Amino acid sequence: MSIDIEAWYTRYAPMVHRRCNALLRDEEEATEAMQDVFVEVLRRKEKLEVDAASSFLYRTATNVSLNRLRTKKRKPSEANDDLIQRIAEAPEAEDRGLAATLLDRIFSREQPSTRVMATLHLVDGWTLQEVADEMGLSVSGVRKRLRVLKAHVAELKEVAA
Amino acid sequence: MTKVREFSVERVHLGEATDDEVEAVFGDPAATLRLEEVAEDDETFHMLYEKDEQLEAIARRLHLAETRDAVARRKRMMGGGAALLVPVMALVGVFALRPEVDISEPEPLTQRAKGLRPSLVVHRQVDDGEEVLAGHDVAREGDVLQLAYVAGDALHGVVVSIDGGGSVTLHHPPSIGGDTRLDRGGEARLPHGYQLDDAPNFERFFFVTDDEPIDVEAVLGQADVLVSSDQGLHGPLELEGLRVDDFVVRKATR
C-alpha cells in the first residue's frame, strides 16, 4: 500500500498522541510511542490494506502503549492505571483459529490482540459488539478471549494483594 | 444515556465516522464539547511538535528497527546449522553466507527528493551495546552518548552542543582552530563518547555544515548567544549561509 507518511502524520499524529498519552500518562513517553506507531506503519506498509486509517492507528497506538507499560512497570497513580497496567502485563491469549478472515482485509499479518480488546472493553467502555466489530471477530470470540485474560488479570490482582 | 466513545469523537473529527457515530456525537453535549477540544488540541500538538523533527525521529527509529531485524535474521541464519556449517565456512568464507545488514544512515523521510542531507546520529551506551536515539528521546545524567554524523553532500562541518545549564561544548573539530573537514564514507563517529552531566532539561546538538571551511569561533559565539537566551531548546542557531541541523535529547533526573 502506498502511504504518504507526511500526510498521515499531519492528519493522524495528534489522535495517536492523545491515545498514547491517555494510556501512558506521560507526555514524553507518549511522543516516543507515537513515533513507534508510525514506524509500524512504515515497516508494514507493503502489506497494509487499510480502509479506515484512524481505526488501524488507534489499535496500533493502544498496542504500542501497552507494550511500553509492560516493560516499564509504571506505578499506578489513578484507579484506571492499575487496570491498564494489569492488562499490559497479561499474556496474549492468542487463538489463531479465531482470527477472522476479515482481519486480512485490515492488516494481513496482524493478529487480534487480546490486550487491545481488553483495553477497549474494560478501560474505554466499548461494548463487546463494538470491540468485535473493530477487531473483525465475533462477539463470542471476543468474549472467549477476554475470559482468559480476565482470569489472568484477577490472578495478578490476588498476587499483588 | 451511554457515554459516547472517545474514539467516535476522534473519527467524527477526522471525517471518518459512520452516520451513527456522527449522530451520537452531535446528540451529546459533552461529546460535542469534546469534539471542539480535540480540534484545539490538534492545533496545540502541531505547534509543540514540529513535523520535520518528528519525521526525522520516526526515520531514525525505523532505521534502528530495520537494522535490528536484519541482525536478528543474520543470527538466525548463522545459528541454526552452525555446527554443520563451520567446516564449510572455513572453505568458502563466512561472508558468503552473510545476508546484507544495512548499517548506513537512515533516509530522512522529509528529504527523499532532495538528496542525502547532513545529519547527526546519536548512540547511547547500554548494557549490551548501543542504541540509536531518536530526536527528543529522554536521557539521564551519566548516560554516555557517542556522536556520529553523516556528511551527506557537505564537505565541512562543526558539531556543537548546548545544554539546559547554559553550557556550550565543541565536539567537532576537537579544537577551535581544528580542521572542519568531514569524513564522507557513511556514518562517521567522533573519536570520543560524551557523558551527560547534571545540566537540566535538555542537551541540544547542532551540526553546522557547508562546502567551505567553517569559522568555528563564529559557531561557538552564536551558540553562546542562543544558550544565553530563553530559546535554547527551540530557538534557531543563526548562522547565515550555513546549513544547521539539530538533534535534541531531553534530560530526565535520575
Tab-separated table of C-alpha atoms in Angstrom:
chain	number	residue	atom	x	y	z
A	1	MET	CA	0.000	0.000	0.000
A	2	SER	CA	1.356	3.404	-0.890
A	3	ILE	CA	1.438	5.681	2.134
A	4	ASP	CA	2.196	9.379	2.191
A	5	ILE	CA	3.724	9.401	5.650
A	6	GLU	CA	3.814	13.189	5.890
A	7	ALA	CA	0.122	13.394	5.134
A	8	TRP	CA	-0.637	10.600	7.582
A	9	TYR	CA	1.442	12.303	10.240
A	10	THR	CA	-0.256	15.664	9.772
A	11	ARG	CA	-3.693	14.135	9.841
A	12	TYR	CA	-3.403	11.400	12.444
A	13	ALA	CA	-0.442	12.114	14.736
A	14	PRO	CA	-2.466	14.243	17.181
A	15	MET	CA	-5.013	11.457	17.620
A	16	VAL	CA	-2.285	8.853	18.030
A	17	HIS	CA	-0.508	11.050	20.569
A	18	ARG	CA	-3.708	11.618	22.550
A	19	ARG	CA	-4.363	7.885	22.638
A	20	CYS	CA	-0.826	7.067	23.779
A	21	ASN	CA	-0.905	9.822	26.375
A	22	ALA	CA	-4.249	8.631	27.730
A	23	LEU	CA	-2.748	5.204	28.422
A	24	LEU	CA	0.806	6.166	29.343
A	25	ARG	CA	0.049	9.409	31.194
A	26	ASP	CA	3.468	10.716	30.285
A	27	GLU	CA	3.920	13.287	27.536
A	28	GLU	CA	7.445	12.226	26.608
A	29	GLU	CA	6.627	8.543	26.624
A	30	ALA	CA	3.556	9.276	24.550
A	31	THR	CA	5.660	11.130	21.982
A	32	GLU	CA	8.043	8.201	21.613
A	33	ALA	CA	5.119	5.794	21.423
A	34	MET	CA	3.514	7.955	18.748
A	35	GLN	CA	6.750	7.769	16.731
A	36	ASP	CA	6.759	3.989	17.144
A	37	VAL	CA	3.225	3.792	15.789
A	38	PHE	CA	4.338	5.476	12.582
A	39	VAL	CA	7.386	3.217	12.458
A	40	GLU	CA	4.973	0.274	12.495
A	41	VAL	CA	3.051	1.843	9.635
A	42	LEU	CA	6.222	2.218	7.570
A	43	ARG	CA	7.555	-1.234	8.374
A	44	ARG	CA	4.360	-2.903	7.272
A	45	LYS	CA	3.199	-0.586	4.537
A	46	GLU	CA	3.715	-3.181	1.804
A	47	LYS	CA	1.203	-5.486	3.443
A	48	LEU	CA	-1.079	-2.874	4.848
A	49	GLU	CA	-4.580	-2.686	3.500
A	50	VAL	CA	-6.497	-0.164	5.487
A	51	ASP	CA	-9.995	1.065	4.846
A	52	ALA	CA	-10.092	3.319	7.890
A	53	ALA	CA	-6.657	4.553	8.873
A	54	SER	CA	-7.939	6.003	12.133
A	55	SER	CA	-9.090	2.571	13.241
A	56	PHE	CA	-5.796	0.898	12.449
A	57	LEU	CA	-3.749	3.653	14.077
A	58	TYR	CA	-5.902	3.725	17.200
A	59	ARG	CA	-5.429	-0.014	17.683
A	60	THR	CA	-1.719	0.209	16.971
A	61	ALA	CA	-1.363	3.122	19.406
A	62	THR	CA	-3.114	1.064	22.046
A	63	ASN	CA	-0.884	-1.917	21.411
A	64	VAL	CA	2.352	0.085	21.359
A	65	SER	CA	1.402	1.841	24.603
A	66	LEU	CA	0.548	-1.428	26.330
A	67	ASN	CA	3.886	-2.868	25.259
A	68	ARG	CA	5.639	0.133	26.762
A	69	LEU	CA	3.718	-0.245	30.007
A	70	ARG	CA	4.619	-3.902	30.062
A	71	THR	CA	8.320	-3.127	30.086
A	72	LYS	CA	8.209	-0.006	32.229
A	73	LYS	CA	6.026	-1.337	35.046
A	74	ARG	CA	4.601	2.069	35.827
A	75	LYS	CA	3.386	2.810	39.321
A	76	PRO	CA	-0.366	3.423	39.065
A	77	SER	CA	-1.425	6.917	40.044
A	78	GLU	CA	-5.091	6.668	39.148
A	79	ALA	CA	-7.690	3.966	39.561
A	80	ASN	CA	-7.704	3.065	35.877
A	81	ASP	CA	-3.922	2.952	35.726
A	82	ASP	CA	-3.867	-0.190	37.825
A	83	LEU	CA	-6.277	-1.941	35.480
A	84	ILE	CA	-4.357	-0.802	32.384
A	85	GLN	CA	-1.082	-1.955	33.905
A	86	ARG	CA	-2.511	-5.371	34.719
A	87	ILE	CA	-3.869	-5.726	31.208
A	88	ALA	CA	-0.492	-4.712	29.811
A	89	GLU	CA	1.233	-7.408	31.852
A	90	ALA	CA	-1.226	-10.136	30.934
A	91	PRO	CA	-0.150	-12.684	28.330
A	92	GLU	CA	-1.719	-12.661	24.909
A	93	ALA	CA	-4.466	-15.263	24.755
A	94	GLU	CA	-3.996	-15.833	21.067
A	95	ASP	CA	-6.169	-18.361	19.401
A	96	ARG	CA	-5.297	-18.334	15.747
A	97	GLY	CA	-8.375	-20.314	14.946
A	98	LEU	CA	-10.416	-17.293	15.925
A	99	ALA	CA	-8.612	-14.924	13.636
A	100	ALA	CA	-11.308	-13.908	11.231
A	101	THR	CA	-10.631	-13.613	7.547
A	102	LEU	CA	-11.836	-10.054	7.865
A	103	LEU	CA	-8.521	-9.314	9.506
A	104	ASP	CA	-6.776	-9.999	6.260
A	105	ARG	CA	-8.680	-7.105	4.812
A	106	ILE	CA	-7.492	-4.838	7.604
A	107	PHE	CA	-3.921	-5.870	8.071
A	108	SER	CA	-2.658	-9.094	6.655
A	109	ARG	CA	-0.181	-10.024	9.356
A	110	GLU	CA	-1.911	-8.561	12.333
A	111	GLN	CA	-3.278	-10.969	14.902
A	112	PRO	CA	-6.043	-9.549	17.058
A	113	SER	CA	-4.509	-8.563	20.375
A	114	THR	CA	-6.410	-9.669	23.439
A	115	ARG	CA	-4.766	-6.913	25.424
A	116	VAL	CA	-6.044	-4.319	22.982
A	117	MET	CA	-9.529	-5.842	23.148
A	118	ALA	CA	-9.404	-5.803	26.933
A	119	THR	CA	-8.352	-2.170	26.978
A	120	LEU	CA	-11.121	-1.146	24.614
A	121	HIS	CA	-13.737	-3.057	26.606
A	122	LEU	CA	-12.604	-2.762	30.228
A	123	VAL	CA	-10.887	0.616	30.193
A	124	ASP	CA	-12.592	2.542	27.393
A	125	GLY	CA	-16.017	1.045	27.995
A	126	TRP	CA	-16.657	-0.247	24.492
A	127	THR	CA	-19.386	-2.845	24.220
A	128	LEU	CA	-18.442	-6.374	23.211
A	129	GLN	CA	-20.169	-5.763	19.895
A	130	GLU	CA	-18.108	-2.630	19.271
A	131	VAL	CA	-14.896	-4.476	20.117
A	132	ALA	CA	-15.925	-7.375	17.886
A	133	ASP	CA	-16.688	-5.037	15.002
A	134	GLU	CA	-13.396	-3.242	15.425
A	135	MET	CA	-11.303	-6.386	15.629
A	136	GLY	CA	-13.130	-8.340	12.959
A	137	LEU	CA	-14.187	-11.108	15.342
A	138	SER	CA	-17.478	-12.500	16.572
A	139	VAL	CA	-18.813	-11.350	19.930
A	140	SER	CA	-18.390	-14.867	21.276
A	141	GLY	CA	-14.798	-14.874	20.044
A	142	VAL	CA	-14.076	-11.644	21.874
A	143	ARG	CA	-15.836	-12.935	24.984
A	144	LYS	CA	-13.809	-16.136	24.938
A	145	ARG	CA	-10.535	-14.288	24.698
A	146	LEU	CA	-11.415	-11.775	27.362
A	147	ARG	CA	-12.396	-14.586	29.716
A	148	VAL	CA	-8.853	-15.936	29.583
A	149	LEU	CA	-7.329	-12.507	30.049
A	150	LYS	CA	-9.701	-11.537	32.862
A	151	ALA	CA	-8.713	-14.680	34.738
A	152	HIS	CA	-5.090	-13.731	34.422
A	153	VAL	CA	-5.736	-10.134	35.465
A	154	ALA	CA	-7.601	-11.413	38.528
A	155	GLU	CA	-4.665	-13.690	39.351
A	156	LEU	CA	-2.287	-10.771	39.126
A	157	LYS	CA	-4.536	-8.801	41.418
A	158	GLU	CA	-4.528	-11.594	44.003
A	159	VAL	CA	-0.756	-11.847	43.872
A	160	ALA	CA	-0.450	-8.108	44.316
A	161	ALA	CA	-2.884	-8.042	47.246
B	1	MET	CA	-27.534	7.867	28.010
B	2	THR	CA	-24.475	5.812	27.085
B	3	LYS	CA	-21.251	7.764	27.141
B	4	VAL	CA	-20.021	8.450	23.622
B	5	ARG	CA	-16.696	6.752	22.928
B	6	GLU	CA	-13.616	8.928	22.700
B	7	PHE	CA	-12.762	7.054	19.523
B	8	SER	CA	-16.074	8.096	17.970
B	9	VAL	CA	-15.229	11.710	18.738
B	10	GLU	CA	-11.857	11.238	17.051
B	11	ARG	CA	-13.464	9.692	13.990
B	12	VAL	CA	-16.024	12.450	13.665
B	13	HIS	CA	-13.198	14.946	13.972
B	14	LEU	CA	-11.317	13.158	11.177
B	15	GLY	CA	-14.370	12.811	8.990
B	16	GLU	CA	-14.173	9.012	9.083
B	17	ALA	CA	-17.180	8.355	11.298
B	18	THR	CA	-20.276	6.380	10.462
B	19	ASP	CA	-23.643	8.114	10.421
B	20	ASP	CA	-24.447	6.549	13.792
B	21	GLU	CA	-21.262	7.941	15.296
B	22	VAL	CA	-21.941	11.408	13.916
B	23	GLU	CA	-25.450	11.287	15.348
B	24	ALA	CA	-24.179	10.072	18.717
B	25	VAL	CA	-21.522	12.777	18.987
B	26	PHE	CA	-23.735	15.677	17.944
B	27	GLY	CA	-26.560	14.346	20.099
B	28	ASP	CA	-24.449	14.523	23.221
B	29	PRO	CA	-23.404	17.957	24.543
B	30	ALA	CA	-20.376	16.530	26.354
B	31	ALA	CA	-19.178	14.767	23.202
B	32	THR	CA	-19.760	17.897	21.119
B	33	LEU	CA	-17.685	19.868	23.583
B	34	ARG	CA	-15.012	17.193	23.463
B	35	LEU	CA	-15.019	17.489	19.668
B	36	GLU	CA	-14.122	21.152	19.971
B	37	GLU	CA	-11.384	20.313	22.480
B	38	VAL	CA	-9.913	17.734	20.117
B	39	ALA	CA	-9.778	20.277	17.286
B	40	GLU	CA	-7.967	22.730	19.574
B	41	ASP	CA	-5.650	20.003	20.786
B	42	ASP	CA	-4.679	19.240	17.175
B	43	GLU	CA	-3.511	22.813	16.743
B	44	THR	CA	-1.570	22.735	20.001
B	45	PHE	CA	0.028	19.449	19.023
B	46	HIS	CA	1.294	20.785	15.724
B	47	MET	CA	2.678	23.866	17.442
B	48	LEU	CA	4.512	21.795	20.062
B	49	TYR	CA	5.765	19.019	17.806
B	50	GLU	CA	7.443	20.295	14.694
B	51	LYS	CA	6.626	17.959	11.820
B	52	ASP	CA	10.074	17.670	10.271
B	53	GLU	CA	11.658	16.893	13.642
B	54	GLN	CA	9.129	14.193	14.321
B	55	LEU	CA	9.500	12.672	10.857
B	56	GLU	CA	13.243	12.569	11.347
B	57	ALA	CA	12.790	10.865	14.710
B	58	ILE	CA	10.480	8.350	13.047
B	59	ALA	CA	13.072	7.756	10.299
B	60	ARG	CA	15.741	7.053	12.911
B	61	ARG	CA	13.515	4.665	14.808
B	62	LEU	CA	12.614	2.912	11.575
B	63	HIS	CA	16.270	2.584	10.660
B	64	LEU	CA	17.048	1.146	14.087
B	65	ALA	CA	14.172	-1.332	13.882
B	66	GLU	CA	15.197	-2.481	10.417
B	67	THR	CA	18.827	-2.851	11.499
B	68	ARG	CA	17.740	-4.957	14.476
B	69	ASP	CA	15.586	-7.096	12.208
B	70	ALA	CA	18.488	-7.630	9.844
B	71	VAL	CA	20.845	-8.555	12.689
B	72	ALA	CA	18.251	-10.955	14.101
B	73	ARG	CA	17.805	-12.583	10.686
B	74	ARG	CA	21.535	-12.913	10.377
B	75	LYS	CA	21.801	-14.521	13.823
B	76	ARG	CA	19.027	-16.960	12.979
B	77	MET	CA	20.711	-17.860	9.735
B	78	MET	CA	24.102	-18.305	11.362
B	79	GLY	CA	22.720	-20.093	14.418
B	80	GLY	CA	20.586	-22.924	13.075
B	81	GLY	CA	23.099	-25.111	11.340
B	82	ALA	CA	26.217	-23.643	12.862
B	83	ALA	CA	27.811	-26.972	13.792
B	84	LEU	CA	27.419	-28.345	10.300
B	85	LEU	CA	28.411	-25.161	8.570
B	86	VAL	CA	31.668	-24.412	10.349
B	87	PRO	CA	33.915	-26.651	8.206
B	88	VAL	CA	32.167	-25.460	5.068
B	89	MET	CA	32.544	-21.838	6.038
B	90	ALA	CA	36.235	-22.327	6.612
B	91	LEU	CA	36.491	-23.217	2.960
B	92	VAL	CA	34.106	-20.821	1.288
B	93	GLY	CA	34.344	-17.876	3.669
B	94	VAL	CA	31.876	-16.748	6.305
B	95	PHE	CA	30.804	-13.648	4.485
B	96	ALA	CA	29.439	-15.513	1.532
B	97	LEU	CA	26.620	-16.633	3.840
B	98	ARG	CA	26.028	-13.306	5.483
B	99	PRO	CA	22.842	-11.521	4.478
B	100	GLU	CA	23.085	-7.816	3.893
B	101	VAL	CA	22.778	-5.740	7.067
B	102	ASP	CA	22.193	-2.109	6.296
B	103	ILE	CA	24.042	-0.016	8.848
B	104	SER	CA	24.081	3.105	6.759
B	105	GLU	CA	22.343	6.276	7.765
B	106	PRO	CA	18.537	6.414	7.891
B	107	GLU	CA	16.947	8.141	4.950
B	108	PRO	CA	15.246	11.256	6.252
B	109	LEU	CA	11.580	10.953	5.396
B	110	THR	CA	11.233	14.606	4.554
B	111	GLN	CA	14.164	14.720	2.202
B	112	ARG	CA	13.512	11.879	-0.167
B	113	ALA	CA	13.501	14.142	-3.166
B	114	LYS	CA	16.320	16.393	-2.027
B	115	GLY	CA	19.270	14.006	-1.879
B	116	LEU	CA	21.198	12.912	1.159
B	117	ARG	CA	21.282	15.605	3.790
B	118	PRO	CA	23.832	16.014	6.551
B	119	SER	CA	22.573	14.646	9.846
B	120	LEU	CA	23.659	13.711	13.318
B	121	VAL	CA	23.336	10.211	14.712
B	122	VAL	CA	23.385	9.847	18.476
B	123	HIS	CA	24.136	6.472	20.017
B	124	ARG	CA	23.803	5.722	23.724
B	125	GLN	CA	25.841	3.078	25.502
B	126	VAL	CA	23.665	0.468	27.151
B	127	ASP	CA	24.495	-2.762	28.982
B	128	ASP	CA	24.598	-4.945	25.905
B	129	GLY	CA	25.997	-2.481	23.421
B	130	GLU	CA	24.481	0.647	21.962
B	131	GLU	CA	21.163	2.002	20.937
B	132	VAL	CA	20.415	4.759	18.476
B	133	LEU	CA	18.468	7.618	19.972
B	134	ALA	CA	15.638	9.320	18.187
B	135	GLY	CA	15.214	13.077	18.421
B	136	HIS	CA	13.632	14.110	21.732
B	137	ASP	CA	14.374	10.789	23.389
B	138	VAL	CA	14.966	11.051	27.103
B	139	ALA	CA	18.451	10.575	28.557
B	140	ARG	CA	19.844	10.915	32.047
B	141	GLU	CA	22.862	12.292	33.839
B	142	GLY	CA	25.682	9.794	33.463
B	143	ASP	CA	24.471	8.385	30.143
B	144	VAL	CA	27.321	8.093	27.677
B	145	LEU	CA	26.490	9.260	24.186
B	146	GLN	CA	28.518	8.511	21.115
B	147	LEU	CA	28.063	11.173	18.488
B	148	ALA	CA	28.315	10.427	14.819
B	149	TYR	CA	27.426	12.280	11.673
B	150	VAL	CA	26.503	11.593	8.115
B	151	ALA	CA	28.123	14.251	5.967
B	152	GLY	CA	25.698	13.764	3.102
B	153	ASP	CA	26.587	16.266	0.428
B	154	ALA	CA	28.525	18.584	2.798
B	155	LEU	CA	32.318	18.862	2.845
B	156	HIS	CA	32.858	20.739	6.121
B	157	GLY	CA	31.071	20.655	9.437
B	158	VAL	CA	31.052	21.697	13.077
B	159	VAL	CA	29.322	19.762	15.825
B	160	VAL	CA	28.493	21.762	18.912
B	161	SER	CA	26.042	21.288	21.754
B	162	ILE	CA	24.292	23.480	24.265
B	163	ASP	CA	22.548	22.326	27.412
B	164	GLY	CA	19.924	23.420	29.875
B	165	GLY	CA	22.628	24.580	32.260
B	166	GLY	CA	23.849	27.213	29.824
B	167	SER	CA	26.996	25.427	28.641
B	168	VAL	CA	28.364	25.204	25.117
B	169	THR	CA	30.538	22.241	24.096
B	170	LEU	CA	32.520	21.813	20.899
B	171	HIS	CA	32.590	18.219	19.613
B	172	HIS	CA	33.984	18.588	16.119
B	173	PRO	CA	36.573	19.683	15.277
B	174	PRO	CA	38.362	18.846	18.547
B	175	SER	CA	39.560	22.445	18.976
B	176	ILE	CA	38.608	25.919	17.802
B	177	GLY	CA	41.443	26.003	15.283
B	178	GLY	CA	40.844	22.436	14.091
B	179	ASP	CA	40.086	21.203	10.597
B	180	THR	CA	36.372	21.225	9.863
B	181	ARG	CA	36.583	18.718	7.003
B	182	LEU	CA	34.109	15.856	7.250
B	183	ASP	CA	34.517	12.137	6.558
B	184	ARG	CA	32.114	11.247	3.794
B	185	GLY	CA	32.060	7.469	3.891
B	186	GLY	CA	28.671	6.943	5.517
B	187	GLU	CA	28.277	7.305	9.282
B	188	ALA	CA	31.417	8.820	10.841
B	189	ARG	CA	31.859	8.559	14.594
B	190	LEU	CA	33.554	11.229	16.643
B	191	PRO	CA	36.632	9.912	18.460
B	192	HIS	CA	35.221	10.114	21.970
B	193	GLY	CA	31.999	9.396	23.811
B	194	TYR	CA	30.243	12.193	25.658
B	195	GLN	CA	28.938	11.697	29.176
B	196	LEU	CA	25.901	13.758	30.104
B	197	ASP	CA	26.300	15.852	33.214
B	198	ASP	CA	23.632	17.167	35.569
B	199	ALA	CA	22.541	20.037	33.303
B	200	PRO	CA	18.751	20.100	33.402
B	201	ASN	CA	16.046	19.753	30.756
B	202	PHE	CA	17.920	19.186	27.511
B	203	GLU	CA	21.103	18.694	25.540
B	204	ARG	CA	20.816	20.089	22.034
B	205	PHE	CA	23.363	19.174	19.394
B	206	PHE	CA	23.929	21.198	16.254
B	207	PHE	CA	25.525	20.051	13.032
B	208	VAL	CA	26.605	23.093	11.040
B	209	THR	CA	27.718	22.258	7.505
B	210	ASP	CA	28.950	23.913	4.360
B	211	ASP	CA	31.040	23.291	1.255
B	212	GLU	CA	33.791	25.582	2.570
B	213	PRO	CA	35.812	25.598	5.827
B	214	ILE	CA	33.707	26.930	8.698
B	215	ASP	CA	34.627	29.576	11.268
B	216	VAL	CA	34.324	27.518	14.463
B	217	GLU	CA	34.604	30.542	16.702
B	218	ALA	CA	31.611	32.145	14.994
B	219	VAL	CA	29.576	28.976	15.533
B	220	LEU	CA	30.509	28.879	19.210
B	221	GLY	CA	29.683	32.568	19.531
B	222	GLN	CA	26.195	32.044	18.140
B	223	ALA	CA	25.735	29.001	20.351
B	224	ASP	CA	26.625	31.204	23.323
B	225	VAL	CA	24.037	33.739	22.243
B	226	LEU	CA	21.384	31.068	21.891
B	227	VAL	CA	22.086	29.303	25.172
B	228	SER	CA	22.067	32.632	26.998
B	229	SER	CA	18.579	33.388	25.700
B	230	ASP	CA	15.450	31.627	26.884
B	231	GLN	CA	15.176	29.891	23.487
B	232	GLY	CA	17.923	27.327	23.933
B	233	LEU	CA	15.630	24.388	23.346
B	234	HIS	CA	13.689	25.665	20.352
B	235	GLY	CA	15.409	28.776	19.000
B	236	PRO	CA	17.450	28.798	15.787
B	237	LEU	CA	21.243	28.895	15.677
B	238	GLU	CA	21.603	31.973	13.498
B	239	LEU	CA	24.415	31.337	11.035
B	240	GLU	CA	23.773	32.985	7.725
B	241	GLY	CA	24.655	30.947	4.677
B	242	LEU	CA	25.381	27.786	6.639
B	243	ARG	CA	23.202	24.742	6.937
B	244	VAL	CA	22.209	23.957	10.517
B	245	ASP	CA	20.650	20.687	11.660
B	246	ASP	CA	19.923	19.902	15.263
B	247	PHE	CA	19.191	16.959	17.489
B	248	VAL	CA	17.560	17.314	20.883
B	249	VAL	CA	17.990	14.911	23.778
B	250	ARG	CA	15.662	15.621	26.650
B	251	LYS	CA	17.030	15.232	30.143
B	252	ALA	CA	15.346	13.428	32.981
B	253	THR	CA	16.526	13.375	36.559
B	254	ARG	CA	17.793	10.069	37.928
